[in-house]
CSV table of C-alpha atoms and ligand atoms in Angstrom, one decimal:
chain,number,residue,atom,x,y,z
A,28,UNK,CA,27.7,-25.1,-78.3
A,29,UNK,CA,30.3,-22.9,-75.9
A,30,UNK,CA,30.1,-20.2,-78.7
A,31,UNK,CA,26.5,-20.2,-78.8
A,32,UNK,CA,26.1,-19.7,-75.1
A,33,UNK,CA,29.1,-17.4,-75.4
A,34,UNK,CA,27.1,-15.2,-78.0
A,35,UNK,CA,24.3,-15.4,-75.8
A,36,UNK,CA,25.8,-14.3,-72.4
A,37,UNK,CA,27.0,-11.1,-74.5
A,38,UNK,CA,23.8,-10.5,-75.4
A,39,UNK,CA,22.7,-10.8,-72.3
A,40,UNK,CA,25.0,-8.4,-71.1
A,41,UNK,CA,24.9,-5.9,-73.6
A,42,UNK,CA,20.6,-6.2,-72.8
A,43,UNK,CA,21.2,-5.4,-69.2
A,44,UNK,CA,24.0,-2.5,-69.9
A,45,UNK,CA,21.4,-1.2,-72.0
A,46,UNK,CA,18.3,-1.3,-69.0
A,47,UNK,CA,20.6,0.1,-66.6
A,48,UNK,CA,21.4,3.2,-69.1
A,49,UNK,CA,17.7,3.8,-69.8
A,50,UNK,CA,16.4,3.0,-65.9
A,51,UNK,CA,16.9,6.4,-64.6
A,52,UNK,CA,14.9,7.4,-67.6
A,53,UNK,CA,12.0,5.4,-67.2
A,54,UNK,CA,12.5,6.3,-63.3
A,55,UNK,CA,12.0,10.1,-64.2
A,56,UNK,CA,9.2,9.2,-66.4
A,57,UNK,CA,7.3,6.8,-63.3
A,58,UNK,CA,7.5,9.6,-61.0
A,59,UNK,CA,6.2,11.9,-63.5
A,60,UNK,CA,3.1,9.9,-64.1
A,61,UNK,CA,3.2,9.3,-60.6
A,62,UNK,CA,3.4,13.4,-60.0
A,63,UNK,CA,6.3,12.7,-57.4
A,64,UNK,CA,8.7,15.3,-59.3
A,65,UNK,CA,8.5,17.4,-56.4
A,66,UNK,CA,6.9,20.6,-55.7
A,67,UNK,CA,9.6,21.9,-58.2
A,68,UNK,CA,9.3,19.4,-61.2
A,69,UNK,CA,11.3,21.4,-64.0
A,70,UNK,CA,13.9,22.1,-61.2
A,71,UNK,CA,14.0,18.3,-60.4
A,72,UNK,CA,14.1,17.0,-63.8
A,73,UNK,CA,17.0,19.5,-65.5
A,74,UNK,CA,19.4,18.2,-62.4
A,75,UNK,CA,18.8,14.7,-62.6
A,76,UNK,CA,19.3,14.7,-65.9
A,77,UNK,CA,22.6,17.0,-65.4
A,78,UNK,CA,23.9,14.3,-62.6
A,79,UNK,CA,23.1,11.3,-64.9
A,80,UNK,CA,25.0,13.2,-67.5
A,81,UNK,CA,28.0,13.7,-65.5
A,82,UNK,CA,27.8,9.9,-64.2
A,83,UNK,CA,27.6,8.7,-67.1
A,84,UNK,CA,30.7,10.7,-68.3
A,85,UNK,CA,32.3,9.3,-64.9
A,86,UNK,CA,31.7,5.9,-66.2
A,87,UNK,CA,32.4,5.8,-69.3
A,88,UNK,CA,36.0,7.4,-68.4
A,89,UNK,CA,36.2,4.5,-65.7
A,90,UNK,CA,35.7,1.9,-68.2
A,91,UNK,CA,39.4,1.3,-69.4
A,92,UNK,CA,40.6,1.2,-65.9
A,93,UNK,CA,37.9,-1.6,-65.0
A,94,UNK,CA,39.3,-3.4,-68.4
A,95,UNK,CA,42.8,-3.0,-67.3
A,96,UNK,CA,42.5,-4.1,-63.4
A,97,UNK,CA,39.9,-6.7,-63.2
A,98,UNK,CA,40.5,-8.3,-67.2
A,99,UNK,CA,37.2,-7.8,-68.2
A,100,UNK,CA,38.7,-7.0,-71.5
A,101,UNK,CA,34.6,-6.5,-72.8
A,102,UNK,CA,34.6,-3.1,-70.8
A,103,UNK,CA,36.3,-1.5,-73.2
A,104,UNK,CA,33.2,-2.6,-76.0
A,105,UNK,CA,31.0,-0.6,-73.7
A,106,UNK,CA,32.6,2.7,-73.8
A,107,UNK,CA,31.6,4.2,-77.2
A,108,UNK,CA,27.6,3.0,-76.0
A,109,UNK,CA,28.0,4.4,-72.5
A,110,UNK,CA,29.6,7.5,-73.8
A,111,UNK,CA,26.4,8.3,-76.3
A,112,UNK,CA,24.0,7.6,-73.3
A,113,UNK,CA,26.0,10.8,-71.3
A,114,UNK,CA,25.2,12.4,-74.5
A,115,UNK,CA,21.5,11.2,-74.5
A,116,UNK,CA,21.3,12.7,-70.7
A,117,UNK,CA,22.9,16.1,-71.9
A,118,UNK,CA,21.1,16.5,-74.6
A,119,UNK,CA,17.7,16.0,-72.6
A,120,UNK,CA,19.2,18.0,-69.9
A,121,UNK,CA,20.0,21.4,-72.6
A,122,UNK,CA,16.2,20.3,-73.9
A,123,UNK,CA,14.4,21.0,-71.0
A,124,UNK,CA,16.8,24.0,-70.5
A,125,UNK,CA,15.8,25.2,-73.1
A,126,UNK,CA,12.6,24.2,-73.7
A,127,UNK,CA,10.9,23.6,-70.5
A,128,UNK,CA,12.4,26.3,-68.0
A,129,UNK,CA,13.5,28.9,-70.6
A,130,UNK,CA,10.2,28.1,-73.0
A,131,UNK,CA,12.0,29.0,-75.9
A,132,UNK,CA,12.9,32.7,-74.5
A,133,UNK,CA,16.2,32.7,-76.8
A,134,UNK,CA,17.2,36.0,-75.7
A,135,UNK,CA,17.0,35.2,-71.7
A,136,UNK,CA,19.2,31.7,-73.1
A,137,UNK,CA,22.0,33.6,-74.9
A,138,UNK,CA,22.2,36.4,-72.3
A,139,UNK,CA,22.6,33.0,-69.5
A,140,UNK,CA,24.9,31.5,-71.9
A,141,UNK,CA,27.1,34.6,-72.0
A,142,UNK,CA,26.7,36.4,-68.3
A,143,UNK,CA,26.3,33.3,-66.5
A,144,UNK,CA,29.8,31.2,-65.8
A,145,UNK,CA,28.2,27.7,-65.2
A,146,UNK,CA,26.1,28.0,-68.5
A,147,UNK,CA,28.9,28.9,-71.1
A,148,UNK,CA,31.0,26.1,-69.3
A,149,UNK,CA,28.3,23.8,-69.4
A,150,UNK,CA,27.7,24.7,-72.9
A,151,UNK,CA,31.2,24.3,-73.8
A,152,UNK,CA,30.9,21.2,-72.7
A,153,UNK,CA,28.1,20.1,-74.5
A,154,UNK,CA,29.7,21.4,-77.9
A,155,UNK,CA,32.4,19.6,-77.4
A,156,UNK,CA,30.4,16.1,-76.8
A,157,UNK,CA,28.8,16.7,-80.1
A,158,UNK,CA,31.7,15.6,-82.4
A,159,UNK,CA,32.5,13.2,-80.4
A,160,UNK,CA,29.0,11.7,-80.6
A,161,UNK,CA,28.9,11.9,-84.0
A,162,UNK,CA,32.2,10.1,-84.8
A,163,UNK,CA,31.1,7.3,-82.3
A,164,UNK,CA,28.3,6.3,-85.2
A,165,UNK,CA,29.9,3.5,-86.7
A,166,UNK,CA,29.8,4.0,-90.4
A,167,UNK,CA,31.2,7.5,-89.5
A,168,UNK,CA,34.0,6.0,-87.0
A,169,UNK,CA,35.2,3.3,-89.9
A,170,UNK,CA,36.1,6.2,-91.9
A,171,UNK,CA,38.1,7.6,-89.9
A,172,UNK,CA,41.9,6.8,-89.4
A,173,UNK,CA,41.7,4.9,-85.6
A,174,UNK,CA,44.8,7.8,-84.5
A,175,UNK,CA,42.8,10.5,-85.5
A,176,UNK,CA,39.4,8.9,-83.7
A,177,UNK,CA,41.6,8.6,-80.3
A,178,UNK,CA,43.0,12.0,-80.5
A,179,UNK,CA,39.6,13.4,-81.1
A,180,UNK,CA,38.3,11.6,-78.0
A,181,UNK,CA,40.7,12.2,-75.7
A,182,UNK,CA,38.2,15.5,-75.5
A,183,UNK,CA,36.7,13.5,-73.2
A,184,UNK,CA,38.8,14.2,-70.5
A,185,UNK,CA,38.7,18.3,-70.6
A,186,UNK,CA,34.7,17.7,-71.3
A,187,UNK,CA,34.2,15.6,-67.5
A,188,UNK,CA,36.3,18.3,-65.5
A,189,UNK,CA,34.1,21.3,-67.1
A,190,UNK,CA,30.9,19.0,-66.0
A,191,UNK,CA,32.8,19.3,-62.6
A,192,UNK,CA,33.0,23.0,-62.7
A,193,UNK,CA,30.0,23.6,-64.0
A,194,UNK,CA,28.2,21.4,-61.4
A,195,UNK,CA,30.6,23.2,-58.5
A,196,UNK,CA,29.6,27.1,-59.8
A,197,UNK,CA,26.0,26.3,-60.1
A,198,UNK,CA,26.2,25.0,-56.6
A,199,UNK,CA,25.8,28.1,-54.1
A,200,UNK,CA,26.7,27.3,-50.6
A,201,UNK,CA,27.3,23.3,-50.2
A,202,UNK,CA,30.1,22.3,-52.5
A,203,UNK,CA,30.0,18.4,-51.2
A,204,UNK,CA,28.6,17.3,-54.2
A,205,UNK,CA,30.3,18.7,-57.2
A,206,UNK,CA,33.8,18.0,-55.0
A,207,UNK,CA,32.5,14.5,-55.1
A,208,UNK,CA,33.0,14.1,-58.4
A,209,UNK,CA,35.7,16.3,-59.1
A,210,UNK,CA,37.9,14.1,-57.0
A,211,UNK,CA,36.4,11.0,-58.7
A,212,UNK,CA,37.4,12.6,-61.8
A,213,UNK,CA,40.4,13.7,-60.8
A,214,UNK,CA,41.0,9.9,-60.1
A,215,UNK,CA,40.0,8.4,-63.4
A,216,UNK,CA,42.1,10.8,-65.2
A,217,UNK,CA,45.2,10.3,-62.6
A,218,UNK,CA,45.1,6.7,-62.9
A,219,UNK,CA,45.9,6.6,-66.3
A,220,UNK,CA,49.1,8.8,-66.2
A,221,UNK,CA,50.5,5.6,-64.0
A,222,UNK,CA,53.3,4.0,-66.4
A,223,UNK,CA,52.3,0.4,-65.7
A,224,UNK,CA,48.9,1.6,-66.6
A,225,UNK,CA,49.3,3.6,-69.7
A,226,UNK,CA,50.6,1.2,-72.1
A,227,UNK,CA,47.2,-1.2,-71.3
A,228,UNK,CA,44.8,1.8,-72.0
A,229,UNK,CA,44.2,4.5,-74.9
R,27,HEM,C1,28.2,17.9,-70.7
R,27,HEM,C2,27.3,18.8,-70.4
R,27,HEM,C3,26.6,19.0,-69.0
R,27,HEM,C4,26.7,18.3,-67.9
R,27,HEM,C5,27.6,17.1,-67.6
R,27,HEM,C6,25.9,19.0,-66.9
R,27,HEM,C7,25.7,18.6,-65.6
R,27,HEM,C8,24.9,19.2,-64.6
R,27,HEM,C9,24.8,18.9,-63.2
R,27,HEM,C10,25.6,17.8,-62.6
R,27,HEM,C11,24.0,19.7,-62.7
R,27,HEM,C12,23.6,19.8,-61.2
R,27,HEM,C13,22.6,18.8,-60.7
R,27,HEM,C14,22.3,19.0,-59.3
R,27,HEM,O1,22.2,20.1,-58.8
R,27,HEM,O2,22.1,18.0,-58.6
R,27,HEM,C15,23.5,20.6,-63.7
R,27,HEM,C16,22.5,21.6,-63.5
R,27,HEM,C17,22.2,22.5,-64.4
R,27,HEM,N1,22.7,22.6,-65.7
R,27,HEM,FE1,24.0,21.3,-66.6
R,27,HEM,N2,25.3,20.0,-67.5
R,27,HEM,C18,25.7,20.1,-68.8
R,27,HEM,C19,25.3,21.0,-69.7
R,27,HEM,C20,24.5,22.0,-69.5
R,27,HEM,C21,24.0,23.0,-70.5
R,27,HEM,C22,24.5,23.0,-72.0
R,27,HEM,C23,23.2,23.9,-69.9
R,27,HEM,C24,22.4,25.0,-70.5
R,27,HEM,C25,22.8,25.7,-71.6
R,27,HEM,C26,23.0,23.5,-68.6
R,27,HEM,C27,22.2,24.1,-67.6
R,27,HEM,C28,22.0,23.7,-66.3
R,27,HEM,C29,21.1,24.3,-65.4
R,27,HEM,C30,20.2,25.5,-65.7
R,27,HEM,C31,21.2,23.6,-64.2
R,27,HEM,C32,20.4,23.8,-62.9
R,27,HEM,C33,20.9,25.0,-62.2
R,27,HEM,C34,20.0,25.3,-61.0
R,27,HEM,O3,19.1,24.6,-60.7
R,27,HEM,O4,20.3,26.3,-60.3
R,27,HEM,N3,23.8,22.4,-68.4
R,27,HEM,N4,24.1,20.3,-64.9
């Protein structure tokens, strides 16, 4: 009886992790029905999707500290699905980049993705997600030796301070924001060079 309730309180869990990943979807897709993108739509969309992007990379990085301070020892299950959903948000973001605001003008892209500093950082970034996305699909991830599949995504950490700079050089006069999360950044990362600390987490 406990471990059926036990089983089902997971689910539960793992349900409502899973609504609050997809929420500021829908909430981008309500306000388009809704037409309350505002009087900039394609402007609107590409940076929410950009932020929720960089959040989610926030929280998925804060994950093994929430496991290692409050013993919520489940935290750490959440990573890998947290970590595809900032992959989900990128790859929506670089879609409506590309699709939506560049409409498909691939010389305008490439001549961004070369001149332009924030571009060929944030498209770094984005490269580097992809193997790391890929090797988070299960059947691909149980091949691999579990030393190998840290190493790998320990890219995570040079991925979130390039979704800093590229937030803080797209930016052009108030810098609050993308300081915001540098320093959050900063944090996540800092916290795990603590001794105490870095024997609890990978
Ligand atoms: C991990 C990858 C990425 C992350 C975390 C990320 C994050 C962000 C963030 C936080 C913003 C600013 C949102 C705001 O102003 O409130 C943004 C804007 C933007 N990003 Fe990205 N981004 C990524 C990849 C890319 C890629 C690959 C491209 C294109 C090749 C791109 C193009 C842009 C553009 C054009 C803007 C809006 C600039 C403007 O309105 O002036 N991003 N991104």
């Amino acid at each position: 009886m406990a471990r059926t309730s036990g089983a089902l309180s997971r689910q539960v869990e793992s349900g409502l992790i899973w609504l609050l990943c997809v929420m500021p979807l829908l909430i981008l897709v309500g306000q388009g029905f809704a037409d309350a993108l505002t009087a900039n739509p394609v402007e609107y969309v590409l940076r929410e999707l950009g932020l929720w992007a960089l959040r989610f990379l926030c929280l998925t990085l804060a994950l093994s500290p929430l496991a290692r301070f409050s013993g919520w020892r489940r935290a750490l299950l959440y990573r890998r699905r947290i970590g595809l959903w900032a992959f989900a948000y990128a790859c929506l973001h670089l879609s409506t980049y590309i699709f939506v605001d560049q409409a498909l003008d691939w010389p305008t892209i490439v001549k961004d993705i070369v001149k332009r500093p924030y571009i060929t950082i944030g498209m770094a970034a984005f490269l580097l997600l992809v193997p790391l996305a890929i090797t988070s699909i299960n059947r691909i991830r149980r091949r691999m030796a579990p030393r190998s599949w840290l190493r790998l995504h320990r890219a995570i950490y040079p991925i979130a301070i390039m979704g800093v700079a590229h937030f803080y050089l797209l930016v052009k006069a108030d810098h609050r924001d993308p300081l915001f999360y540098g320093i959050i950044v900063l944090m996540l990362l800092g916290i795990r060079l603590v001794p105490r600390h870095r024997a609890a987490i990978k």
